[in-house]
Structure formats: C-alpha cells, structure tokens
Amino acid sequence: MVGSIVILTGAGVSAESGLGTFRDAGGLWTRYPLEDVATPEGYARDPGLVLEFYSARRENCRTAAPNAAHRALAELEAGWGGELLLVTQNIDDLHERAGSRRLLHMHGELMRCLCAACGHRWPSDAPMQEQDRCPACGAARVRPDVVWFGEYPYHMEEIWASLARADLFVSIGTSGNVYPAAGFVQDAARRGARTLELNLEPSEGVSDFDEARAGPASRLVPEWVAEMLGR
Ligand code: APR
C-alpha cells in the first residue's frame, strides 16, 4: 500500500526525551494549574507567571534530544512513496530536529513568540520577560506562539483536508482528551481510513481504532515504521 498517511503525535512521543507529559502521574497539569498558565485569562491575570512557565519549558526543550520515535517518523517521511502528513499537538521542536519536514504544529510552537498586541510572530528560544518588546510594534505584550485552552488550533483546514484523503491514520502518544485532535480518528475512519493507535497504554479513544498497540513510543514507532518501509 502506498497510500496517504496522516500521523498525530502527542506528549507521549517526547516523554522518553525527558519532556513532561500533561496528564500522566507527575505530568505538567498535576504541577501547574492549567488555568493559570495555558489560558488567555491566565496570561491577562499574570503574564509574568505564564512567561516563566514557558521559558522553563524552552530550557527543558533546548537540553532535550529527539528519541528513536522522532527519528523513525522522519525516516518514514523520507522513505514513504505516498502522501504523508505529521500533525503534532506538541509545541517542542523535536520532530524538526529529527528531520521531519511535512509537519504541522496544531497547538503552536514553543520556540516562537507572538505579539498579543499586533499579531506579529517571530522565532525565539530565549527566556521571555514581561518587558520584552515586539520587534514589529514595540508593545510589551509578548507571549509564546502556542494555542491555549479556549483558542482555536492552527492549520485546521489543511489537517481536515488531509484526514479526508487518508488511507491510514496513526495516533502516537496522546491521551485522546483534547479536541479537535481527539476526534481525528473518527474523522479519518468516517472517510474509510484504517486507524492505528501506538500508546504507552490504551487512550480514552482506543475503542475508535481498528488496531491499538501498547508500549513505549521509542520501541513501537521504529517497529511500525520498519513494517511500513518493508524492512
Ligand atoms: N510512549 C508512548 N506513549 C506514552 C509514553 C511513551 N513513552 N509516555 C506517556 N505516553 C502516553 C500516555 O499514556 C498518555 O496517553 O502519552 C499520552 C500523554 O497524554 P497527555 O499527557 O494528555 O498529553 P497529550 O495527549 O499530548 O495532551 C494533548 O492537551 O494539555 C493540552 O495542549 C496540550 O497538546 C496537549 C494536549
């Protein structure tokens, strides 16, 4: 089969690179109230706390390295004869650093800034402070270019168009808690795609998948990619 593949990844694909997940034991949302650090209201209330939270995640990300799962997905993109799109919920840059190019960050990117005043976006991996100024309009309203709860994810038209054409949808390292990503499996299945979940343990939506494999992404993903590339 050389059809069209859409892959969705979540925090579980970066867990073995040392970046925290959100809802596992000890996950980020067990240590930070997400209302304070991942909502527009939290940013309006205390921008300093939000910038501190994302600056710490930038530092973690800079010191992390892609793992075997990221590398295998880049190999699949390079070796696959059909269409392939990697949609990630993650804001880290480990897929890019592993070599993935056909990649959409539907929840934005940690290593980019957004000006809350004028909408200008720019690459940045430095710590963020409240007094930072937007290079375009000069306002001190800098935030990370990430999608917070209550905000609309990026690239949705392109993602839905790819799901409509997919022959295979694979979900890797996500708990299936957050929409619209959690609904992609149904969107793809409705249009006739086969669906596969690769996750440490069965996700909330596991019953929506034709097949589910449980285990660490660093083992499951290279095994699956080897199957796909006929190795
Ligand atoms: N290998 C594979 N899967 C793993 C691993 C691993 N090594 N470690 C954890 N997992 C799985 C967990 O079993 C869980 O199902 O990864 C999933 C992580 O789930 P969450 O912490 O909910 O992360 P995610 O699904 O990416 O969250 C979605 O929620 O908070 C928002 O915007 C945030 O993008 C995030 C979205």
Tab-separated table of C-alpha atoms in Angstrom, residues 5-230:
chain	number	residue	atom	x	y	z
A	5	ILE	CA	-0.865	8.609	5.811
A	6	VAL	CA	-1.800	11.126	8.492
A	7	ILE	CA	0.048	10.762	11.801
A	8	LEU	CA	-0.949	12.573	15.011
A	9	THR	CA	1.515	12.824	17.888
A	10	GLY	CA	1.101	13.971	21.472
A	11	ALA	CA	3.278	14.456	24.539
A	12	GLY	CA	3.934	10.713	24.823
A	13	VAL	CA	6.225	10.800	21.760
A	14	SER	CA	8.511	13.260	23.608
A	15	ALA	CA	8.236	11.606	27.041
A	16	GLU	CA	11.361	9.477	26.514
A	17	SER	CA	13.257	12.622	25.540
A	18	GLY	CA	12.651	13.829	29.083
A	19	LEU	CA	9.896	16.332	28.270
A	20	GLY	CA	6.919	16.003	30.639
A	21	THR	CA	3.507	14.827	29.543
A	22	PHE	CA	0.421	16.602	30.876
A	23	ARG	CA	-1.877	14.035	32.430
A	24	ASP	CA	0.394	11.199	33.465
A	25	ALA	CA	1.457	10.885	37.118
A	26	GLY	CA	3.694	13.901	37.752
A	27	GLY	CA	2.601	15.483	34.475
A	28	LEU	CA	2.610	19.231	33.931
A	29	TRP	CA	-1.070	19.687	34.767
A	30	THR	CA	-0.538	17.918	38.065
A	31	ARG	CA	2.070	20.570	38.992
A	32	TYR	CA	0.681	23.732	37.410
A	33	PRO	CA	-2.975	24.888	37.363
A	34	LEU	CA	-3.526	24.969	33.591
A	35	GLU	CA	-5.995	27.862	34.053
A	36	ASP	CA	-3.076	29.996	35.234
A	37	VAL	CA	-0.506	29.116	32.569
A	38	ALA	CA	-2.374	27.832	29.492
A	39	THR	CA	-5.355	30.179	29.028
A	40	PRO	CA	-5.686	33.766	27.698
A	41	GLU	CA	-7.297	34.661	31.043
A	42	GLY	CA	-4.255	33.357	32.936
A	43	TYR	CA	-1.962	35.434	30.701
A	44	ALA	CA	-4.100	38.538	31.264
A	45	ARG	CA	-4.067	37.928	35.025
A	46	ASP	CA	-0.350	37.240	35.426
A	47	PRO	CA	1.764	37.415	32.249
A	48	GLY	CA	4.967	37.050	34.288
A	49	LEU	CA	3.920	33.614	35.589
A	50	VAL	CA	2.988	32.447	32.078
A	51	LEU	CA	6.289	33.672	30.572
A	52	GLU	CA	8.205	31.995	33.417
A	53	PHE	CA	6.375	28.694	32.778
A	54	TYR	CA	7.094	28.692	29.023
A	55	SER	CA	10.659	29.964	29.474
A	56	ALA	CA	11.318	26.951	31.734
A	57	ARG	CA	9.796	24.637	29.064
A	58	ARG	CA	12.050	26.285	26.444
A	59	GLU	CA	15.096	25.491	28.564
A	60	ASN	CA	13.947	21.859	29.014
A	61	CYS	CA	13.363	21.597	25.284
A	62	ARG	CA	16.781	23.040	24.385
A	63	THR	CA	18.511	20.411	26.549
A	64	ALA	CA	16.334	17.526	25.282
A	65	ALA	CA	17.139	15.404	22.224
A	66	PRO	CA	14.856	13.638	19.732
A	67	ASN	CA	14.366	9.961	20.563
A	68	ALA	CA	14.048	6.840	18.389
A	69	ALA	CA	10.352	7.565	17.772
A	70	HIS	CA	11.045	11.061	16.355
A	71	ARG	CA	13.861	9.664	14.209
A	72	ALA	CA	11.732	6.793	12.884
A	73	LEU	CA	8.947	9.198	11.846
A	74	ALA	CA	11.484	11.301	9.927
A	75	GLU	CA	12.760	8.130	8.234
A	76	LEU	CA	9.205	7.203	7.255
A	77	GLU	CA	8.652	10.646	5.697
A	78	ALA	CA	11.896	10.309	3.718
A	79	GLY	CA	11.171	6.750	2.567
A	80	TRP	CA	7.400	6.796	2.007
A	81	GLY	CA	6.264	6.868	-1.629
A	82	GLY	CA	2.805	8.256	-0.922
A	83	GLU	CA	1.473	11.385	0.775
A	84	LEU	CA	2.389	11.763	4.458
A	85	LEU	CA	1.465	14.485	6.945
A	86	LEU	CA	2.659	14.614	10.561
A	87	VAL	CA	0.316	16.643	12.781
A	88	THR	CA	1.654	17.249	16.273
A	89	GLN	CA	-0.094	18.590	19.346
A	90	ASN	CA	3.369	19.123	20.819
A	91	ILE	CA	4.957	22.548	20.956
A	92	ASP	CA	8.516	21.186	21.232
A	93	ASP	CA	10.799	21.134	18.164
A	94	LEU	CA	11.977	17.532	18.454
A	95	HIS	CA	10.227	16.366	15.256
A	96	GLU	CA	12.030	19.091	13.264
A	97	ARG	CA	15.345	18.315	14.943
A	98	ALA	CA	14.874	14.644	13.983
A	99	GLY	CA	14.368	15.689	10.335
A	100	SER	CA	10.577	15.763	9.851
A	101	ARG	CA	9.501	18.422	7.350
A	102	ARG	CA	5.899	17.580	6.414
A	103	LEU	CA	4.867	18.735	9.872
A	104	LEU	CA	2.088	20.932	11.278
A	105	HIS	CA	2.060	22.195	14.874
A	106	MET	CA	-1.668	22.473	15.583
A	107	HIS	CA	-1.012	23.805	19.105
A	108	GLY	CA	1.730	26.221	18.015
A	109	GLU	CA	5.475	26.239	18.699
A	110	LEU	CA	7.355	26.837	21.932
A	111	MET	CA	10.337	28.321	20.048
A	112	ARG	CA	8.293	31.157	18.515
A	113	CYS	CA	6.891	34.330	20.029
A	114	LEU	CA	3.585	36.052	19.263
A	115	CYS	CA	2.772	39.695	19.963
A	116	ALA	CA	-0.597	39.825	21.751
A	117	ALA	CA	-0.963	43.440	20.564
A	118	CYS	CA	-0.316	43.246	16.794
A	119	GLY	CA	-0.190	39.521	15.996
A	120	HIS	CA	3.416	39.587	14.742
A	121	ARG	CA	5.230	36.186	15.095
A	122	TRP	CA	8.955	35.521	15.249
A	123	PRO	CA	11.373	32.695	16.127
A	124	SER	CA	12.831	32.871	19.631
A	125	ASP	CA	14.308	30.303	22.009
A	126	ALA	CA	15.353	32.766	24.734
A	127	PRO	CA	13.689	33.234	28.135
A	128	MET	CA	10.731	35.654	27.889
A	129	GLN	CA	10.176	38.606	30.244
A	130	GLU	CA	7.188	40.909	30.623
A	131	GLN	CA	9.233	43.904	29.482
A	132	ASP	CA	10.218	42.202	26.179
A	133	ARG	CA	9.099	44.297	23.233
A	134	CYS	CA	7.566	43.202	19.949
A	135	PRO	CA	10.086	43.801	17.113
A	136	ALA	CA	7.232	44.977	14.867
A	137	CYS	CA	5.073	47.272	17.007
A	138	GLY	CA	7.179	47.782	20.135
A	139	ALA	CA	4.413	46.754	22.550
A	140	ALA	CA	5.377	44.870	25.724
A	141	ARG	CA	2.741	42.174	25.086
A	142	VAL	CA	4.958	39.216	24.152
A	143	ARG	CA	3.656	35.629	24.595
A	144	PRO	CA	4.739	32.220	23.347
A	145	ASP	CA	3.152	31.353	19.993
A	146	VAL	CA	1.217	28.423	21.480
A	147	VAL	CA	-2.526	27.676	21.365
A	148	TRP	CA	-4.103	27.930	24.820
A	149	PHE	CA	-7.328	26.372	26.029
A	150	GLY	CA	-10.208	28.332	24.558
A	151	GLU	CA	-8.178	29.350	21.500
A	152	TYR	CA	-8.541	27.866	18.030
A	153	PRO	CA	-5.843	25.377	16.888
A	154	TYR	CA	-3.694	26.240	13.860
A	155	HIS	CA	-3.824	24.656	10.353
A	156	MET	CA	-7.216	23.004	10.848
A	157	GLU	CA	-8.385	23.351	7.216
A	158	GLU	CA	-5.221	21.630	5.939
A	159	ILE	CA	-5.487	18.941	8.623
A	160	TRP	CA	-9.116	18.126	7.880
A	161	ALA	CA	-8.411	18.044	4.129
A	162	SER	CA	-5.566	15.547	4.744
A	163	LEU	CA	-7.747	13.407	7.023
A	164	ALA	CA	-10.393	13.276	4.288
A	165	ARG	CA	-7.793	11.825	1.872
A	166	ALA	CA	-6.056	9.496	4.345
A	167	ASP	CA	-5.839	5.740	3.785
A	168	LEU	CA	-4.213	5.329	7.213
A	169	PHE	CA	-4.448	7.412	10.399
A	170	VAL	CA	-1.944	6.695	13.189
A	171	SER	CA	-2.179	8.277	16.658
A	172	ILE	CA	1.003	8.191	18.764
A	173	GLY	CA	1.475	9.186	22.423
A	174	THR	CA	-1.726	11.084	23.076
A	175	SER	CA	-4.395	10.515	25.699
A	176	GLY	CA	-7.280	11.445	23.414
A	177	ASN	CA	-8.517	14.004	25.933
A	178	VAL	CA	-8.417	17.225	23.930
A	179	TYR	CA	-10.489	18.091	20.857
A	180	PRO	CA	-10.327	18.608	17.935
A	181	ALA	CA	-7.308	16.240	17.866
A	182	ALA	CA	-9.173	13.564	19.847
A	183	GLY	CA	-11.799	13.447	17.083
A	184	PHE	CA	-9.355	12.932	14.185
A	185	VAL	CA	-9.655	9.137	14.417
A	186	GLN	CA	-13.390	9.344	13.790
A	187	ASP	CA	-12.939	11.934	11.010
A	188	ALA	CA	-10.482	9.608	9.255
A	189	ALA	CA	-12.464	6.402	9.846
A	190	ARG	CA	-15.647	8.049	8.525
A	191	ARG	CA	-13.822	8.605	5.209
A	192	GLY	CA	-12.624	4.990	5.065
A	193	ALA	CA	-9.149	5.216	6.583
A	194	ARG	CA	-7.672	2.380	8.599
A	195	THR	CA	-6.741	3.565	12.104
A	196	LEU	CA	-3.928	2.547	14.466
A	197	GLU	CA	-3.030	3.726	17.986
A	198	LEU	CA	0.516	3.445	19.338
A	199	ASN	CA	0.492	4.479	23.009
A	200	LEU	CA	2.043	3.512	26.329
A	201	GLU	CA	-1.407	2.410	27.453
A	202	PRO	CA	-4.849	2.402	25.798
A	203	SER	CA	-6.069	6.016	25.409
A	204	GLU	CA	-9.551	7.391	26.085
A	205	GLY	CA	-10.426	6.836	22.451
A	206	VAL	CA	-8.831	3.410	21.972
A	207	SER	CA	-12.160	1.788	21.063
A	208	ASP	CA	-12.362	4.059	17.980
A	209	PHE	CA	-9.220	2.468	16.483
A	210	ASP	CA	-9.078	-0.611	14.232
A	211	GLU	CA	-5.846	-1.622	15.970
A	212	ALA	CA	-4.022	-0.484	19.146
A	213	ARG	CA	-0.530	-1.401	20.313
A	214	ALA	CA	0.603	-0.599	23.870
A	215	GLY	CA	4.200	0.183	24.782
A	216	PRO	CA	6.816	2.955	24.715
A	217	ALA	CA	6.959	5.014	21.529
A	218	SER	CA	10.714	4.511	21.290
A	219	ARG	CA	10.032	0.800	20.622
A	220	LEU	CA	6.592	0.794	18.957
A	221	VAL	CA	7.269	3.552	16.407
A	222	PRO	CA	10.531	2.181	14.942
A	223	GLU	CA	8.890	-1.284	14.744
A	224	TRP	CA	5.847	0.147	12.937
A	225	VAL	CA	7.988	2.262	10.562
A	226	ALA	CA	10.089	-0.798	9.697
A	227	GLU	CA	6.860	-2.640	8.797
A	228	MET	CA	5.692	0.291	6.652
A	229	LEU	CA	9.018	0.520	4.813
A	230	GLY	CA	9.123	-3.248	4.296
